[in-house]
Coordinates of C-alpha atoms and ligand atoms in Angstrom, one line a residue:
X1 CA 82.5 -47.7 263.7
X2 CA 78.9 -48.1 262.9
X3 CA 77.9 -45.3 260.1
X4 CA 74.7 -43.3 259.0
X5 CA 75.3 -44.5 255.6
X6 CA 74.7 -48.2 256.6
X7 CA 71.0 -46.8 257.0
X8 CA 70.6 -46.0 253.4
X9 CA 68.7 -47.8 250.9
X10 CA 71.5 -50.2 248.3
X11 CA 71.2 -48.0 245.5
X12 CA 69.6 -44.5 245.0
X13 CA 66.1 -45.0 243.0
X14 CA 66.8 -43.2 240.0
X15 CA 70.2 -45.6 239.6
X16 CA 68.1 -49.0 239.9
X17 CA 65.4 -47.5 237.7
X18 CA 67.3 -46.3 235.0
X19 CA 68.9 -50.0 234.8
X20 CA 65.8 -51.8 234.5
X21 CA 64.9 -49.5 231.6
X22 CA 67.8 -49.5 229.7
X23 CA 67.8 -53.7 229.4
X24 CA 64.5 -52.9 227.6
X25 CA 64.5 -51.6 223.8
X26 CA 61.7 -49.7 222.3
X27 CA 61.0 -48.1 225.3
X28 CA 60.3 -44.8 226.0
X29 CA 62.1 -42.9 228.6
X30 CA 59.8 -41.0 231.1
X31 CA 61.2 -42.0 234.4
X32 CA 64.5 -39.6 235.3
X33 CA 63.7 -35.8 235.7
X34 CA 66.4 -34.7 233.1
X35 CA 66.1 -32.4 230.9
X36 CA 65.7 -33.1 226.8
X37 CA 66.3 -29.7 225.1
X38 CA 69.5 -27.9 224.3
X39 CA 70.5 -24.3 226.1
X40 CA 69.4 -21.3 224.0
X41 CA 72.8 -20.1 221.7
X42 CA 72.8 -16.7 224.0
X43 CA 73.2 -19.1 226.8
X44 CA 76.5 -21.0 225.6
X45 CA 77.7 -17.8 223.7
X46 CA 78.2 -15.7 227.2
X47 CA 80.1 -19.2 228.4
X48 CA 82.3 -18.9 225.2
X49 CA 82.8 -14.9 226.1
X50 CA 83.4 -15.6 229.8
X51 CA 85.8 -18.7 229.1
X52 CA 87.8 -16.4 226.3
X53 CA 88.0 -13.7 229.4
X54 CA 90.0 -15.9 231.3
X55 CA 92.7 -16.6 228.8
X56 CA 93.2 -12.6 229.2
X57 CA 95.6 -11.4 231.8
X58 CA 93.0 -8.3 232.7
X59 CA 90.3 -10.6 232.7
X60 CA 91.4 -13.3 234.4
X61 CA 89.4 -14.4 237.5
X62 CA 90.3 -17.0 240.1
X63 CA 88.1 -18.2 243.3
X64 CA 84.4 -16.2 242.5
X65 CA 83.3 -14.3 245.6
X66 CA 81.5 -17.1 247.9
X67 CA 78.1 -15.7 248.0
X68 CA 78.3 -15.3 243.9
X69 CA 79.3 -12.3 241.4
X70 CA 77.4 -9.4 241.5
X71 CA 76.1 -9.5 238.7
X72 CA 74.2 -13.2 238.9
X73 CA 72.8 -11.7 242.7
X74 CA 71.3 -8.7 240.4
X75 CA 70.1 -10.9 237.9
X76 CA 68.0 -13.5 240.4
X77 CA 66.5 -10.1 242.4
X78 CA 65.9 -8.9 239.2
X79 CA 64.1 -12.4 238.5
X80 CA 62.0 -12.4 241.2
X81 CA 60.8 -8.8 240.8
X82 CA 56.7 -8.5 241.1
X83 CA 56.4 -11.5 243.2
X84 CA 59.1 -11.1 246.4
X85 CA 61.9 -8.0 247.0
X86 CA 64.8 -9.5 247.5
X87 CA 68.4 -7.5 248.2
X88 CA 71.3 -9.0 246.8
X89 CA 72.9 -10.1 250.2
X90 CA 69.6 -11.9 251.0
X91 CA 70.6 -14.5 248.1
X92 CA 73.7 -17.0 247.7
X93 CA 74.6 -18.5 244.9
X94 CA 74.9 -22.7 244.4
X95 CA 75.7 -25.3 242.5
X96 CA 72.5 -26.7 242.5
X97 CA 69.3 -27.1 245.3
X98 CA 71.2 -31.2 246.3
X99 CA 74.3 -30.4 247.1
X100 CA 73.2 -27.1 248.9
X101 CA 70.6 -28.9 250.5
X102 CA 73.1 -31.5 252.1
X103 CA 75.5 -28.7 253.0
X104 CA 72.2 -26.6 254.8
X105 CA 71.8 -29.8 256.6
X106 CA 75.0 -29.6 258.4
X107 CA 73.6 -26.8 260.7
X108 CA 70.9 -29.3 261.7
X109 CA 72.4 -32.5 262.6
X110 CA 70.2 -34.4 265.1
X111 CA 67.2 -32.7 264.5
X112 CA 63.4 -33.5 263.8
X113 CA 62.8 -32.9 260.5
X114 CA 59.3 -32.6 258.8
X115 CA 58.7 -34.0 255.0
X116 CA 56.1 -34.8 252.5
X117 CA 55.1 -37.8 252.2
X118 CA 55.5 -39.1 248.9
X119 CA 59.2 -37.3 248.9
X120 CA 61.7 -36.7 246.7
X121 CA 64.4 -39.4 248.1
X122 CA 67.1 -37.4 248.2
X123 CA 65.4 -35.3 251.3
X124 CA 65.2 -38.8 253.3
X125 CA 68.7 -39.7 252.3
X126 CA 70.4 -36.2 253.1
X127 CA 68.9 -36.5 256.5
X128 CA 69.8 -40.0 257.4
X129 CA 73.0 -39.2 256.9
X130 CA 72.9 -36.2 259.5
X131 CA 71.4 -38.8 262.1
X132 CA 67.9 -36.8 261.8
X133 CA 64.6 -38.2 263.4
X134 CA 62.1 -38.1 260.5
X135 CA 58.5 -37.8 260.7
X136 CA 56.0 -37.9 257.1
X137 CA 53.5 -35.5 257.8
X138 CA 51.2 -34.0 254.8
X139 CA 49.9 -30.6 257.3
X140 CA 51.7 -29.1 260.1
X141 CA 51.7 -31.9 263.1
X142 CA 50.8 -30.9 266.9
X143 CA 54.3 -31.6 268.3
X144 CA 57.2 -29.6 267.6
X145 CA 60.0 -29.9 264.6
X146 CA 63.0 -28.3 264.1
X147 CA 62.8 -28.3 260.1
X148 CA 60.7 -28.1 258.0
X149 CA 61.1 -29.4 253.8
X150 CA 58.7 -28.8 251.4
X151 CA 58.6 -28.9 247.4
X152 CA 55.9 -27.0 245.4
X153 CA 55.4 -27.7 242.7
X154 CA 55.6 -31.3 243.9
X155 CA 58.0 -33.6 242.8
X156 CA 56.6 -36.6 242.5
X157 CA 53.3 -35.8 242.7
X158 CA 53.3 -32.7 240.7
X159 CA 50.8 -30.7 243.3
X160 CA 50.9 -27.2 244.1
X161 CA 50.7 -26.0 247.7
X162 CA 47.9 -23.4 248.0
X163 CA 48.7 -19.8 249.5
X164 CA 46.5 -21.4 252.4
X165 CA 48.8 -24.3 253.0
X166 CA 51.7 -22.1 252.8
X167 CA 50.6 -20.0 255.4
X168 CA 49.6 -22.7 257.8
X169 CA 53.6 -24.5 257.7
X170 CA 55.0 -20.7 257.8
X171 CA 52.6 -20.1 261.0
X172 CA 53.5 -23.7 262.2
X173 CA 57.1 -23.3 261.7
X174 CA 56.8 -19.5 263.8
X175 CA 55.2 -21.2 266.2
X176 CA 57.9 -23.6 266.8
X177 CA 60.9 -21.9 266.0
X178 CA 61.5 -23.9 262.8
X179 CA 63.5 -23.6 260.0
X180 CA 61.2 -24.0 256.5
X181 CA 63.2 -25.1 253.9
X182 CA 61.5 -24.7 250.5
X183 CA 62.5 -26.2 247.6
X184 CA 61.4 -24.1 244.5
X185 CA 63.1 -26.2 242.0
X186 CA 60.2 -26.1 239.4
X187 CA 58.9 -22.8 240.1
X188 CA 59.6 -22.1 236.6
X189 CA 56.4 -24.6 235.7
X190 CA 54.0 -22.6 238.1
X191 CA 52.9 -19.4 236.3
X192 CA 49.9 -18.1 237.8
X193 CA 50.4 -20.6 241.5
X194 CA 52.5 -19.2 244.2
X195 CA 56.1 -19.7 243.1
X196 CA 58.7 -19.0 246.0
X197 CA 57.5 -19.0 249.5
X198 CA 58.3 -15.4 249.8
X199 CA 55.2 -14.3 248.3
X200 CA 53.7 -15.5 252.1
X201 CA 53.4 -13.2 254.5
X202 CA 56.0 -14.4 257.4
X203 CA 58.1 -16.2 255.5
X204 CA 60.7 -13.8 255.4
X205 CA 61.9 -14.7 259.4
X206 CA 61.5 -18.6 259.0
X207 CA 61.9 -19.5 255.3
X208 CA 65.0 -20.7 253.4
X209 CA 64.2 -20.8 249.4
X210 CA 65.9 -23.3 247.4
X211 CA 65.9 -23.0 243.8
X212 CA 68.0 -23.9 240.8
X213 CA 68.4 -23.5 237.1
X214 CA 68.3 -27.1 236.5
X215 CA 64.7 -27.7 235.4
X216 CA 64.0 -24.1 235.0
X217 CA 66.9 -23.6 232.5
X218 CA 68.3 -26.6 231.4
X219 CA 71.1 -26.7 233.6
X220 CA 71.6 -29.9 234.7
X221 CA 75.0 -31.0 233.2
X222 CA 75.9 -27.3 234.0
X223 CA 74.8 -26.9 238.0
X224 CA 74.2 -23.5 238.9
X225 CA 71.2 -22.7 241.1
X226 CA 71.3 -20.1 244.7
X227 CA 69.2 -19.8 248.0
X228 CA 67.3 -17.0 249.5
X229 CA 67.9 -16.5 253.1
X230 CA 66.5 -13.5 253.8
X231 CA 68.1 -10.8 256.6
X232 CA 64.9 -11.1 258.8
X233 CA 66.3 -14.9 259.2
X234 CA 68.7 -15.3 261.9
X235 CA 70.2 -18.0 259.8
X236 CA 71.1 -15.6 257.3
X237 CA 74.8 -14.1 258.7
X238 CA 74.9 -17.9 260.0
X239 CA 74.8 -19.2 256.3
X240 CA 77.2 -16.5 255.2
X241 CA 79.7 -17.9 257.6
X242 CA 79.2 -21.3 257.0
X243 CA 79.1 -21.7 253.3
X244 CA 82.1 -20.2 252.8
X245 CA 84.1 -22.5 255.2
X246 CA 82.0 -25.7 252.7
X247 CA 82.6 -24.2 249.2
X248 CA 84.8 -22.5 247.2
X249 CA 81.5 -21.3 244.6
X250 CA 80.4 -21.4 241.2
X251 CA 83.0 -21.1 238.2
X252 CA 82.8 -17.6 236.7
X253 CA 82.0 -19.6 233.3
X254 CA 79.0 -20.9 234.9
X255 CA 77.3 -18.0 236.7
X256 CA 77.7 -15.9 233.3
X257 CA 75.7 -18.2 231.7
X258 CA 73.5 -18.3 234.4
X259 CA 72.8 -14.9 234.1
X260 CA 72.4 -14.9 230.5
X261 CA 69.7 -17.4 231.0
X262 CA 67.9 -14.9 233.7
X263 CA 67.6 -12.1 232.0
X264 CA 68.5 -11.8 227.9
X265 CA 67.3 -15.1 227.2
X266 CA 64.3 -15.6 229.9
X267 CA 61.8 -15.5 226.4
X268 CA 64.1 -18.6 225.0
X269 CA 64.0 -20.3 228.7
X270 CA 60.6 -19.4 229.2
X271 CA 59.4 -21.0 225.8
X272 CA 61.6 -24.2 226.9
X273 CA 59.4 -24.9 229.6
X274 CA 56.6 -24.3 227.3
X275 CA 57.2 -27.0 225.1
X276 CA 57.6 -29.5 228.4
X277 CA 54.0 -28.3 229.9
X278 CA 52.7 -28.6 226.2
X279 CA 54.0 -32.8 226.4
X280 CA 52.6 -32.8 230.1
X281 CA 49.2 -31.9 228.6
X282 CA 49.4 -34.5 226.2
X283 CA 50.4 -37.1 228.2
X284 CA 47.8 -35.7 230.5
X285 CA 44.5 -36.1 227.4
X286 CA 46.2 -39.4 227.2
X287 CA 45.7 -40.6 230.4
X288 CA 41.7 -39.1 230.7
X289 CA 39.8 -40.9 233.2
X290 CA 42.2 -42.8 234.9
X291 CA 43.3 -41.7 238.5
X292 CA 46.0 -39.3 238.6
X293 CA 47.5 -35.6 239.3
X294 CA 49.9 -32.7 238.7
X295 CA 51.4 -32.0 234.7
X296 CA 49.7 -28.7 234.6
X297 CA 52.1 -26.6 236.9
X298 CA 54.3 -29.6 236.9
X299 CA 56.6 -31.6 234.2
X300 CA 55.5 -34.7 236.8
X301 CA 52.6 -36.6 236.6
X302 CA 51.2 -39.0 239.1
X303 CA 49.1 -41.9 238.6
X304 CA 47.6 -44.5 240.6
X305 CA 47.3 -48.2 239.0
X306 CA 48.0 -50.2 241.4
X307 CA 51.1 -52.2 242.5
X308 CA 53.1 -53.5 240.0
X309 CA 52.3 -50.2 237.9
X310 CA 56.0 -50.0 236.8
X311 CA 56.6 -53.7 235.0
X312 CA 53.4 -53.1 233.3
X313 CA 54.2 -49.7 231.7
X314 CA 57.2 -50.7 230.7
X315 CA 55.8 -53.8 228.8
X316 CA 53.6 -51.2 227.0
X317 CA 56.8 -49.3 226.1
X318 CA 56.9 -46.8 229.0
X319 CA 59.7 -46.2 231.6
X320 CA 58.2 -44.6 234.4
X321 CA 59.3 -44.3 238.4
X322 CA 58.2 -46.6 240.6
X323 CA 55.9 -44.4 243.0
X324 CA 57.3 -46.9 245.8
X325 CA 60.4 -44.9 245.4
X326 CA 59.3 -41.6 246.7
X327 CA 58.0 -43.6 249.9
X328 CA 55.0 -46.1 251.1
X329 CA 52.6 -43.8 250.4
X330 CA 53.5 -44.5 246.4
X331 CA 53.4 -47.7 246.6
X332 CA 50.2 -47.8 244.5
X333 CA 51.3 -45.1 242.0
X334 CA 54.2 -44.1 239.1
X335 CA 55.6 -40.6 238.6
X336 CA 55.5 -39.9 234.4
X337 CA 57.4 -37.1 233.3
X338 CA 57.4 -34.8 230.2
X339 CA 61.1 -33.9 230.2
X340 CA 61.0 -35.6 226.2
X341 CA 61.3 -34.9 222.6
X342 CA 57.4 -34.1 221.3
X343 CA 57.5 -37.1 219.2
X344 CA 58.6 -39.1 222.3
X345 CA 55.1 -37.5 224.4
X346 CA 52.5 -38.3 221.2
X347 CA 54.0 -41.7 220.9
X348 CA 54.1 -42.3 224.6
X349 CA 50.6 -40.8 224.7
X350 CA 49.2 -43.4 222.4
X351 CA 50.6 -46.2 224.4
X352 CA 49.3 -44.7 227.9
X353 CA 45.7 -44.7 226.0
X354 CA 46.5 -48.1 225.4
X355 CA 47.4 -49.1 229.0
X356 CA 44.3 -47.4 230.2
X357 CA 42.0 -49.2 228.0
X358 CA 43.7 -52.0 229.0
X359 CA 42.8 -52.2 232.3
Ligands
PLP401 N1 64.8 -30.8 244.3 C1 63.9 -31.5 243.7 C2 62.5 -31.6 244.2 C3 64.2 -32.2 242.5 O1 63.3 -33.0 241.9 C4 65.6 -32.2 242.1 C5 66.0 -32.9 240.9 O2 65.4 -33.7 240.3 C6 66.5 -31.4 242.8 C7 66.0 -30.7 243.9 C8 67.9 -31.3 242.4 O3 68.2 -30.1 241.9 P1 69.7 -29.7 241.4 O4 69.9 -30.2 240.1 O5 69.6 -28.2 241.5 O6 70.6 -30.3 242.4

């Protein structure tokens, strides 16, 4: 039987890359978007509480409800207070936007599908294995699509879609009867951009927000992260049912901590992603005059120099991503990110001053 997997790529990028790296000392690590800093104490001491409930017969909890606990549904309205009204039903809880995202995809097997182009890879290998047609487009296309994806802010190029261009793919995808999924992963890095495509008018009928606490607070190892689907969406009742028949939810451990991290410590997460914009700004000053983008709303940054850009930042001491990875349309270009230790970014800076003068 002949299988969509036979149409993916050997390896996924961030495997191959991590390889090359690794046979390399003295190098420092700015290629996989992971993150560097420990959870805040608050964080891991409402795991500790939540874990020490279970070992209580009163408090013992078994499957979590499949949309998430209440009190994690409170918490992510509560988060997104000021900039979108969300109700608690509107918003389902994950383990994380890739998993979720594969799972979404399930309800849209065979279909055209919209991306950026550069992409994250994991888009073009979530919908290869549904049998999806494909098309890169960078603004809404004249023909018709069934789904939308787009990331903002950007991974890998670190941009920020514009209210503007928000409200031309949420007009485009009305048009069209399209789903818009939007992947809000590092929202947490765009203070003062539009954050969740809910703070566009119209979104609310067409729009399916992804995000996650991964990048925004540290919980990568953990997974935790939940969707927003709201109840002017058809596919709302539609997710309900599905999900639920996919997933047996998030551990009860897990979504306490998440909350933790949403509300009691937001100062210690928020100052987390401080310290990651501050190394994206130095890495930025390092890299002054050459051709590049994103690191200010972004932990990514992109450069152009040319092919062959990843074997020569690695022989001056810098992992990067290959920008051939996300796509053609990177083949000229490396993604540089600021998940690091500070003395990883000034040291890193000084040898991407180098590699500019260089060339
Ligand atoms: N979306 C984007 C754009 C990402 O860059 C990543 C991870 O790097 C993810 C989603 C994965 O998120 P999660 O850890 O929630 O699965």
């Amino acid at each position: 039987m002949e299988m969509y997997y036979d149409k993916l790529p050997k390896e996924y990028l961030f495997v191959e890359v991590g390889k090359k790296i690794r046979e390399r000392k003295d190098v420092i690590d700015l290629s996989i978007g992971d993150v560097r800093l420990p959870l805040p104490k608050a964080v891991c001491e409402a795991g500790a509480v939540a874990a020490r409930e279970l070992a209580s017969v009163d408090s013992f909890r078994g499957y979590p409800p499949e949309s998430g606990f209440d009190f994690l549904l409170e918490a992510v309205k509560g988060y997104y207070a000021g900039r979108a009204e969300l109700q608690t039903d509107e918003i389902f809880v994950s383990d994380g936007i890739k998993s979720e995202l594969n799972m979404f995809l399930d309800l849209f097997c065979g279909a055209k599908v919209i991306l950026p182009t550069p992409t994250y890879p994991a888009y073009v290998e979530a919908n290869i294995l549904k049998g999806n047609e494909i098309k890169y487009c960078s603004a809404p296309p004249a023909e018709k699509a069934d789904l939308v994806i787009l990331c903002s802010p950007d991974n890998p190029t670190g941009k920020v879609m514009t209210k503007a261009e928000l409200c031309e793919w949420v007009r485009y995808c009305r048009s069209c009867n399209a789903t818009l999924i939007f992947d809000a992963a590092y929202e947490a890095f765009a203070d003062g951009a539009i954050r969740s495509i809910f703070e566009v008018d119209g979104a609310r009928e067409c729009a399916v927000e992804m995000c996650s606490l991964s990048k925004t607070a540290g919980f990568t190892g953990l997974r935790c992260g939940y969707t927003v689907i709201c109840k002017e969406n058809r596919l709302n009742p539609v997710w309900r049912r599905v999900k639920s028949c996919k997933c047996n939810g998030v551990s009860y451990v897990t979504q306490r901590m998440a909350t933790c991290a949403l509300t009691s410590a937001l100062p210690e997460i928020r100052a987390n992603i401080s310290y990651y914009k501050k190394n994206a700004e130095i890495l930025l000053d390092a890299l002054d005059g050459a051709d590049k983008c994103g690191g200010i709303f972004s932990p990514y940054i992109w450069l152009r120099c040319g092919e062959g850009g990843f074997e020569r930042l690695l022989s001056f001491g810098v992992g990067v991503t290959p920008g051939v990875g996300f796509g053609e349309a990177g083949r000229e270009y490396v993604r540089i990110n600021s998940f690091c230790f500070r003395s990883e970014a000034i040291e890193a800076g000084k040898r991407l001053k180098d590699f500019v003068k260089s060339r």
